[in-house]
Structures are given as structure tokens and as C-alpha cells.
Amino acid sequence: MWSVLRELLEQFLLLGLFLGILYCFFTSTFNFWERRGVPFRKPTVVFGNYAPMLLFRKSLPEGTQEMYEWFKDERFFGVFRVRTPVLILRDPDLIKNICVKNFACFSNRGIPVNSQDPLSAHLFNLEGKKWKSLRAKLTPAFSSGKLKRMFYLLVECSEEFQKLIDRSSEAHRPIEIRELAAKFTIDVIGTCAFGIQINALTEEDSEFHRAAKRLSRPSYKATLWRMLRTAMPRLYKVLGVQVIDPGVTKFFKNVVSQMVKQREEHGVKRHDFMDLLIELKNKGTLENDAGNGQVNHEEDAETAEEMELDENSIAAQAFVFFAAGYETSSNTIAFCLHELALNAEIQEKTRRDIHDAIENRNGKLTYDAVQDMKYLDMIIAETLRKYPPASLLSRRCEYQYQIPGTKVELPTGMRVIIPIYGLHHDPDYYPNPATFDPERFTDESKRTRHPYTYLPFGEGPRNCIGMRFALLQIKMGIISFLRNHQVEICDRTITPIKFSTRSLVITSEKGFWLRIVQPS
């Protein structure tokens, strides 16, 4: 009897010891901000300050905004992601320092890359000289000259898309707009990045369409690891976690391998993104368009040997082009049309802007006609203000850094968060932030605001390299909808929109249901 009790007591003590060690491990960092005199919110064991997001009770934008409002009178404050201290910035001047003035210290995102996840070694995640080399090499691929040459491909996709919109309007029933827009963006990116007629507009079961669906609906496990990998990078690497679906990885590697082989053997040229990547692989550089002015050739020469493109690297760049461009653009188109359906006068003004620009170019939808659509620019800017694709930006401190105007020093490895969604919904910068108001983006209004309060594509040397292409694709999608049709709310339209708790990209949990009708 006593031996059994002794054994139970030993097990109980061992369990208590284990739990005590675990508790000490998770809480050992919780005095980090207090020691430095930085305002912070008391964290909870295991989750830190991120319990609502890690438990999928709140979406990332909701959680970001809630944190942003904790310390309204502070320039910055501290939080804990699990047990890792993180600094959140509220001051646009500090954000400018991180993104531009002190970029050398904050040049990396600090996202670990696994050898088991080969497609994750893309421009967004790369660091140091590899990032610098590849960024310099790829920058000319997104110049206005390259986009002009690629524009005919977008027009072809737009014409097919308008046929699908025609058929959808004839059905006289609610349409899930994001799904419709996704077919367009998949076709555009497939055509412009891979040179493949994907036919996502007509073939529901195309391989690209299936891959896109797997990417946009990740498992809870993959989503959780995407949020945790920067907080626990060593564990992420040791466990060899794959956040990209293995089937998607295999598919993209096979597609790229076939494309490279076919084009090199037959000398096929389409002036698309795949052409440019193959040119980089074979020549090491791209011809720069006159007047682009974005590439420092001396720096490029210094780092030219740091990032050699092989087929795996090409696959990774093509993958991020697809993954980032497909979902963010289709969501932006859907958010924009949702707001236009709720604001009939703004929608009509947008349609007039589109028609006037096309008529002024002899009735043709040209690259220059799209650039003439200034009100459409304002509409998209306000959409990206209210619904930025990413809720936040993250940077890692590469060496000890003293926050300007303070005695606070950040150690090497410290992560700094820029809460985009919070800034975009701050009434001090955008009065009545829940209201959709394109007039916020007139030239005069923009001059009254700090430029670092609007960051849908980031800022500084590490901003979104594909911004021009993304905006052009979004414009073409909206033009396709509004040129001959208008959108209206219906009984399935959900207002206000409920954000997805599972997606790292801001999107609707329940979809975007609208009716497409002929203009009255």
C-alpha cells in the first residue's frame, strides 16, 4: 500500500517539476519590457498576448487593431508572441526609420526557411546578400516598359472574363464575387507568369485552380505554424515543418521544369514573367528599360554571385508570384465591388471614369487608357486602405538599435511589428475609418497626411516588388466587371464583413455575395 502511494507521490512530484520547468520556460522572458521601461500588456502563459489569434477566436486584422488601440498615447509598446518579446510601432516617423532611414538594421523579415519547404525560399523570405542580389535582378521585370509589353496578355484574359461575367449576369442569382475574381487572377497570373492558358475561367477543375484552392484554404496546423514560425524558428527548422502543401510544391516544380525545358528547346518568347526568369537563369541579369532608374548596377555587380537561379529558385519565385498575386488581388477586387455595391453613386462615378478614359483612346482599352482612370485609382487606394491585404509588416533587428529620442535599446534578433490595419483605421489619420470614402485619396488630401500611415504594399527597399503588376491586374478586373455591368447587394450580402480567422491575408469568412446586372 505504502509503495503504491510512494510511487504515486513520486509521479506527482515529477509532473509538478515538469510543469514548473515548463512554466518557468514560458514566463522567463515576461519581464523583458518592464526592465526597459516600455509600456506592455500583461501576457498569459503559453500564448503571450496572442491567445485570440492563436486559438482562432479573432482574425488577424481584428487582433492587430485591438493591440494597436491598447496604448493610444504611446509611440510604441511591447507584446509577447508566445514567450517572445515583440515591439509594435504606432508612430509613422519611427516606421519611416525602420523601413528607410535605418533599413540596414531592419533589412530582413526574419522568416525561417526549411529545406523541406523549397518553395518558401522566395524573394519575400530571403535575407541578406541573397535577397539583395535577387531583388536587384528582378526589379527590371516589373518596370512600366515590361508591363506595357505584357499588357496584351491581360487584355486577352479580360475579354474572356467579360464573357463569364455576361453569363453570370444572365443567371439572375447571387454570385460569389471573390470566386469569380479568383478565376480571372488565376488566368492572368498563369498567362503572365507561366505562359500557360489555364482556362480557369471555363474549367473549374484545372490543376492551377485546385492548387489555388489548397493555398487559400490552408489547414489549421499550417496556419498556426505560419504564425508561430517567427516566434519559434529553431523548433520550426528542427521539426522540418512544411507550411506549403506538399502536393502544391510538387505541382509547381513540375510546371516550372516543363516550362523551362520547352522554352529553352524551342526558343519560345512570350514577354511574360517566365521569359524573364529564364533570361535571369541564363544571363544573370535583365535588360533594364530606359528611365526605370530603380537598379543600382554597382550594387548588383557586387552581389551578382550571391544568388544563382536554378530551376528550384525559379519555381520559388514563380510560386510567390502566383500565391501572393492570386489571392490578394482577387480579394481586393471583391472588397472593392462589395463597397461599390453599397455605394451606388461612387460606383456610377467609377463607371463614368472607365468609359471616359476608353472613349478618349478611340474606344480601345489600352495601357495608357488604364493609367488615365484617376478616379479608379482613388477607389482602389481606399479599398486597400480599408482592407489592406496584410494586417501587419514584420522586421528583425540585425544589430543593437536605440530607438530615436529614447534610451530604449533593442537587442539583435528583436522583431518589430508595423500594424498596417491599425494605422489604416486610426481616426487621427482617417476620420470615420469605417466609411468608404475615395476622396481621402485626392492629391490634396494625400498631402495632408503622413505618408507612412498608408502601407498596403509596405515601404522602402523591401516594399512589394510586384506592386505595379498587382494594381494593373486589380484595375483590369474591376474594369471587366463595370465596363458593361453594375453590381448590387442581395439578400446573401453580408454587412459588415466578418473576416476569416484562418487566413493570414485579409478576406471574408463567408464570401462576397452580390448580383451582377445590366446598367439601368
XYZ file of C-alpha atoms in Angstrom, residues 36-502:
467
model
C 13.384 48.522 -20.322
C 10.590 50.823 -19.227
C 8.468 50.057 -22.294
C 4.647 50.012 -21.930
C 3.260 46.487 -22.312
C 0.136 44.434 -21.680
C 0.456 41.547 -19.214
C 0.806 38.290 -21.190
C -0.691 34.877 -20.464
C 1.295 31.661 -20.158
C 1.759 29.684 -23.418
C 0.054 32.283 -25.651
C 1.585 35.588 -24.563
C -0.687 38.352 -25.934
C -1.751 36.348 -28.977
C -4.294 33.922 -27.491
C -7.308 35.186 -29.510
C -5.433 34.767 -32.825
C -3.622 31.520 -31.984
C -6.912 29.974 -30.831
C -8.655 31.323 -33.978
C -11.146 33.307 -31.927
C -10.208 36.556 -33.663
C -8.979 37.335 -37.140
C -5.522 38.809 -37.594
C -6.836 42.291 -38.591
C -9.155 42.400 -35.572
C -6.363 41.308 -33.248
C -3.930 43.787 -34.800
C -6.351 46.690 -34.376
C -7.176 45.719 -30.792
C -3.473 45.719 -29.885
C -2.916 48.997 -31.739
C -5.523 50.665 -29.521
C -4.060 49.456 -26.214
C -1.689 52.405 -25.862
C -3.151 55.287 -27.851
C -0.773 57.909 -26.452
C 2.433 55.907 -26.952
C 4.822 55.868 -29.927
C 5.482 52.162 -29.404
C 4.758 49.361 -26.927
C 5.701 45.761 -26.189
C 3.802 42.495 -26.551
C 4.689 38.801 -26.350
C 4.119 36.246 -29.092
C 4.023 33.040 -27.020
C 7.160 33.882 -24.944
C 8.996 36.048 -27.476
C 9.012 39.829 -26.869
C 7.897 41.874 -29.884
C 7.818 45.669 -30.328
C 4.774 47.266 -32.001
C 5.151 50.717 -33.553
C 2.441 53.401 -33.641
C 4.490 56.435 -34.699
C 4.763 56.980 -38.503
C 8.167 58.640 -38.068
C 9.509 55.569 -36.291
C 8.019 53.410 -39.043
C 9.860 55.515 -41.619
C 13.094 54.988 -39.680
C 12.622 51.212 -39.674
C 11.611 50.984 -43.348
C 14.016 53.530 -44.858
C 16.427 55.551 -42.699
C 17.680 52.601 -40.647
C 16.916 49.941 -43.238
C 20.396 48.380 -42.858
C 19.408 47.313 -39.345
C 15.929 46.108 -40.373
C 16.518 44.668 -43.854
C 15.189 41.184 -43.050
C 11.763 39.824 -42.133
C 13.242 37.008 -40.035
C 11.066 34.294 -41.590
C 12.926 30.955 -41.371
C 13.169 28.755 -44.471
C 13.194 24.953 -44.427
C 14.937 22.691 -46.936
C 11.747 20.586 -46.764
C 9.849 23.646 -47.999
C 11.798 24.554 -51.191
C 9.141 26.953 -52.492
C 9.487 29.066 -49.345
C 12.963 30.246 -50.487
C 11.454 33.100 -52.487
C 12.120 36.833 -52.592
C 9.674 37.639 -49.778
C 11.513 35.375 -47.311
C 15.124 35.604 -48.493
C 17.639 37.559 -46.425
C 20.961 39.360 -46.665
C 23.026 39.231 -49.834
C 20.773 36.598 -51.430
C 17.769 38.896 -51.091
C 19.737 41.949 -52.236
C 21.080 40.154 -55.306
C 17.747 38.681 -56.376
C 15.833 41.908 -55.691
C 18.262 43.860 -57.902
C 17.969 41.249 -60.646
C 14.160 41.023 -60.559
C 13.364 44.747 -60.245
C 13.533 45.391 -64.035
C 10.958 42.616 -64.531
C 8.289 44.913 -63.060
C 9.172 48.132 -64.879
C 6.481 50.055 -66.759
C 8.126 49.030 -70.041
C 7.859 45.317 -69.212
C 4.241 45.751 -68.058
C 3.337 47.541 -71.289
C 4.727 44.638 -73.321
C 2.769 42.204 -71.151
C -0.457 44.229 -71.283
C -1.868 42.397 -74.306
C -1.968 39.228 -72.188
C -4.114 40.973 -69.575
C -6.446 42.243 -72.288
C -6.917 38.698 -73.597
C -7.780 37.457 -70.102
C -10.097 40.446 -69.559
C -12.042 39.708 -72.746
C -12.619 36.100 -71.676
C -13.528 37.273 -68.192
C -16.177 39.650 -69.537
C -17.829 36.703 -71.313
C -18.024 34.869 -67.991
C -19.465 37.985 -66.329
C -22.080 38.193 -69.113
C -23.148 34.599 -68.429
C -23.197 35.226 -64.668
C -25.449 38.262 -65.073
C -27.906 36.270 -67.179
C -28.336 33.767 -64.351
C -30.239 36.390 -62.285
C -28.966 34.986 -58.991
C -26.434 35.969 -56.329
C -22.816 35.396 -57.358
C -19.828 34.823 -55.067
C -17.677 37.636 -56.439
C -14.350 36.532 -54.916
C -14.597 33.125 -56.587
C -15.347 34.820 -59.897
C -12.478 37.293 -59.480
C -10.125 34.451 -58.490
C -10.748 32.753 -61.833
C -9.612 35.942 -63.545
C -6.499 36.426 -61.396
C -5.526 32.747 -61.785
C -5.800 33.107 -65.565
C -3.825 36.370 -65.580
C -1.013 35.047 -63.407
C -0.938 31.722 -65.204
C -0.660 33.545 -68.522
C 1.778 36.261 -67.414
C 3.928 34.171 -65.078
C 3.845 30.732 -66.654
C 2.784 31.346 -70.227
C 0.001 28.776 -69.881
C -3.599 29.099 -70.983
C -5.019 27.831 -67.709
C -8.660 28.355 -68.682
C -9.640 28.767 -65.041
C -12.491 30.928 -66.364
C -14.065 27.959 -68.124
C -12.539 24.877 -66.473
C -13.474 24.560 -62.804
C -11.194 21.566 -62.329
C -7.927 22.872 -63.805
C -4.814 21.907 -61.842
C -3.987 25.543 -61.196
C -7.478 26.087 -59.831
C -7.099 23.133 -57.453
C -3.666 24.364 -56.336
C -5.085 27.837 -55.713
C -7.906 26.438 -53.580
C -5.439 24.449 -51.464
C -3.349 27.581 -50.953
C -6.298 29.778 -49.967
C -7.712 27.196 -47.538
C -4.722 26.009 -45.511
C -5.173 23.577 -42.636
C -5.362 24.954 -39.106
C -1.985 23.303 -38.459
C -0.332 25.111 -41.406
C -1.925 28.423 -40.404
C -0.763 28.020 -36.814
C 2.794 27.276 -37.911
C 2.808 30.320 -40.209
C 2.026 32.442 -37.156
C 4.443 30.609 -34.849
C 7.493 30.049 -37.051
C 8.933 33.512 -36.344
C 8.351 33.045 -32.598
C 9.903 29.555 -32.571
C 12.222 29.398 -35.605
C 14.513 26.693 -34.178
C 11.642 24.340 -33.436
C 10.219 25.078 -36.895
C 13.510 24.017 -38.510
C 14.174 21.040 -36.237
C 10.729 19.591 -36.921
C 11.089 20.244 -40.665
C 7.600 21.770 -40.818
C 6.047 22.216 -44.270
C 3.656 25.155 -44.392
C 3.171 24.788 -48.143
C 1.059 21.803 -49.165
C 3.441 19.069 -50.486
C 1.096 18.470 -53.435
C 1.275 22.164 -54.343
C 5.085 22.076 -54.105
C 5.301 19.077 -56.433
C 2.856 20.663 -58.893
C 4.727 23.979 -59.162
C 8.128 22.337 -59.503
C 6.833 20.108 -62.320
C 5.161 23.007 -64.152
C 8.270 25.188 -64.000
C 10.547 22.342 -65.071
C 8.362 21.690 -68.127
C 8.152 25.387 -68.999
C 11.905 25.933 -68.791
C 12.653 22.856 -70.873
C 10.059 23.717 -73.531
C 11.164 27.329 -73.925
C 14.871 26.605 -73.973
C 14.472 23.817 -76.520
C 12.088 25.660 -78.860
C 13.148 29.277 -78.282
C 9.575 30.327 -77.343
C 9.189 34.005 -76.346
C 6.023 35.496 -74.800
C 7.401 38.572 -72.962
C 5.994 37.134 -69.733
C 7.449 36.599 -66.272
C 8.737 33.098 -67.090
C 10.725 34.531 -70.021
C 12.342 36.989 -67.635
C 13.215 34.312 -65.060
C 14.769 32.093 -67.738
C 16.736 35.089 -69.026
C 17.999 35.649 -65.476
C 18.939 31.979 -65.177
C 20.929 32.004 -68.426
C 22.391 35.526 -68.463
C 22.421 36.518 -64.790
C 20.776 39.925 -65.463
C 17.814 41.525 -67.208
C 17.953 44.342 -69.687
C 16.744 47.461 -67.919
C 14.151 49.700 -69.531
C 15.196 53.273 -70.204
C 14.136 55.582 -67.446
C 13.391 52.851 -64.919
C 16.100 54.103 -62.619
C 15.452 51.522 -59.923
C 18.520 49.313 -60.191
C 21.902 50.207 -58.754
C 24.221 48.385 -61.152
C 27.244 48.763 -58.858
C 25.393 47.056 -56.023
C 24.058 44.463 -58.460
C 27.604 43.682 -59.622
C 28.756 43.301 -56.013
C 26.061 40.742 -55.244
C 25.674 39.095 -58.649
C 27.270 35.863 -57.487
C 25.251 35.647 -54.286
C 22.004 34.325 -55.777
C 22.236 31.970 -58.733
C 18.899 30.980 -60.231
C 18.327 27.273 -60.795
C 15.012 25.552 -61.512
C 14.139 25.333 -57.783
C 14.790 29.062 -57.385
C 12.718 29.827 -60.489
C 9.919 27.643 -59.112
C 10.047 29.511 -55.772
C 9.831 32.952 -57.461
C 7.051 31.813 -59.792
C 5.221 30.315 -56.814
C 5.290 33.512 -54.744
C 4.211 35.481 -57.815
C 1.209 33.152 -58.078
C 0.438 32.759 -54.355
C 0.786 36.450 -53.465
C -0.816 37.844 -56.608
C -3.742 35.463 -56.986
C -5.306 35.713 -53.546
C -4.534 39.325 -52.624
C -5.737 40.663 -55.981
C -8.943 38.618 -56.080
C -9.776 39.684 -52.514
C -9.103 43.351 -53.319
C -11.369 43.163 -56.376
C -14.077 41.537 -54.249
C -13.757 44.058 -51.392
C -13.874 46.912 -53.900
C -17.015 45.635 -55.643
C -18.644 44.971 -52.268
C -18.127 48.634 -51.315
C -19.295 49.870 -54.738
C -22.467 47.792 -54.419
C -23.137 49.540 -51.100
C -22.364 52.977 -52.595
C -24.272 53.350 -55.871
C -23.180 56.946 -56.548
C -19.499 56.076 -56.163
C -19.995 53.073 -58.425
C -21.601 55.182 -61.146
C -18.794 57.739 -60.944
C -16.275 54.906 -61.324
C -18.081 53.547 -64.385
C -18.049 57.015 -65.992
C -14.323 57.310 -65.301
C -13.717 53.958 -67.040
C -15.882 54.816 -70.059
C -14.393 58.316 -70.477
C -10.818 57.008 -70.436
C -11.606 54.328 -73.042
C -13.501 56.767 -75.285
C -10.567 59.204 -75.148
C -8.356 56.419 -76.555
C -10.573 55.798 -79.595
C -12.724 53.239 -77.806
C -9.805 50.899 -77.072
C -8.746 49.554 -73.698
C -5.038 50.358 -73.783
C -2.336 50.539 -71.126
C -2.457 54.344 -71.314
C -6.251 54.347 -71.007
C -5.972 52.424 -67.736
C -3.411 54.948 -66.464
C -5.890 57.760 -67.275
C -8.534 56.340 -64.886
C -7.730 58.596 -61.936
C -10.963 58.049 -60.006
C -10.490 54.290 -60.315
C -7.056 54.821 -58.734
C -8.740 56.555 -55.790
C -11.315 53.762 -55.460
C -8.620 51.092 -55.293
C -6.490 53.146 -52.890
C -9.437 53.481 -50.499
C -10.185 49.752 -50.813
C -6.566 48.967 -49.903
C -6.802 51.452 -47.035
C -9.877 49.820 -45.572
C -8.873 46.254 -46.443
C -5.062 46.045 -46.759
C -4.004 42.567 -47.949
C -1.646 42.159 -44.963
C -2.627 43.214 -41.442
C 0.953 43.921 -40.444
C 4.583 44.095 -41.534
C 7.409 42.477 -39.627
C 11.132 43.255 -39.485
C 14.004 41.752 -37.497
C 16.664 43.860 -35.804
C 20.062 42.799 -37.181
C 22.170 44.557 -34.546
C 21.621 46.520 -31.325
C 19.420 49.518 -32.084
C 18.479 52.517 -29.951
C 15.014 53.856 -30.657
C 15.428 57.528 -31.702
C 14.502 60.001 -28.965
C 14.587 57.355 -26.222
C 17.016 55.345 -24.114
C 15.375 52.075 -25.174
C 17.791 49.690 -26.891
C 16.572 46.738 -28.935
C 18.821 43.668 -28.912
C 19.895 41.764 -32.011
C 17.101 39.486 -33.192
C 14.258 41.614 -31.800
C 11.165 41.623 -34.025
C 9.439 44.912 -34.804
C 5.816 44.931 -35.977
C 4.204 47.647 -38.116
C 0.414 47.332 -37.581
C -0.867 48.293 -41.038
C -4.522 47.585 -40.270
C -4.365 49.695 -37.105
C -2.775 52.644 -38.914
C -5.308 52.427 -41.758
C -8.195 52.550 -39.263
C -6.820 55.219 -36.961
C -9.362 58.113 -36.840
C -6.493 60.571 -36.256
C -5.332 59.867 -39.812
C -8.599 58.735 -41.426
C -11.700 60.295 -39.813
C -14.642 57.862 -39.711
C -12.357 54.996 -40.808
C -15.234 52.543 -41.307
C -16.677 54.802 -44.046
C -15.644 54.061 -47.631
C -14.531 57.448 -48.959
C -12.348 57.627 -52.108
C -11.954 61.401 -51.623
C -9.329 60.589 -48.986
C -7.001 59.961 -51.931
C -7.222 63.173 -53.889
C -3.783 64.752 -54.336
C -4.729 67.488 -51.864
C -5.901 65.037 -49.178
C -2.793 62.874 -49.515
C -0.557 65.894 -48.931
C -2.183 66.494 -45.522
C -1.284 63.008 -44.217
C 1.943 61.423 -43.129
C 2.878 59.043 -45.998
C 3.753 56.261 -43.559
C 0.154 55.942 -42.399
C -0.725 54.207 -45.697
C 1.213 50.987 -46.277
C -0.741 48.421 -48.339
C 2.447 47.434 -50.198
C 4.973 48.248 -47.485
C 7.604 50.951 -47.937
C 11.323 51.353 -48.513
C 13.733 48.981 -50.278
C 11.740 45.955 -49.110
C 8.346 47.101 -50.397
C 6.258 44.843 -52.658
C 8.214 44.383 -55.889
C 5.048 43.384 -57.760
C 3.010 46.450 -56.737
C 2.651 47.814 -60.293
C 1.559 44.467 -61.674
C -0.867 43.893 -58.790
C -2.518 47.291 -59.262
C -2.779 46.762 -63.018
C -4.361 43.345 -62.514
C -6.830 44.714 -59.951
C -7.780 47.586 -62.275
C -8.339 45.212 -65.189
C -10.554 43.006 -63.009
C -12.734 45.922 -61.879
C -12.893 47.348 -65.413
C -14.080 43.935 -66.639
C -16.939 43.990 -64.136
C -18.029 47.615 -64.529
C -17.495 48.290 -68.234
C -20.799 46.695 -69.229
C -22.400 45.795 -65.879
C -23.011 47.012 -62.369
C -23.078 45.202 -59.036
C -25.837 45.294 -56.428
C -26.291 43.932 -52.930
C -28.668 40.988 -52.480
C -30.217 39.007 -49.636
C -26.983 36.999 -49.278
C -24.741 40.065 -48.963
C -23.114 40.125 -45.524
C -22.584 43.503 -43.881
C -20.464 44.232 -42.037
C -17.968 41.758 -43.445
C -16.756 39.105 -40.998
C -13.030 38.456 -41.519
C -11.623 34.951 -41.759
C -9.826 33.792 -38.609
C -7.788 31.228 -40.558
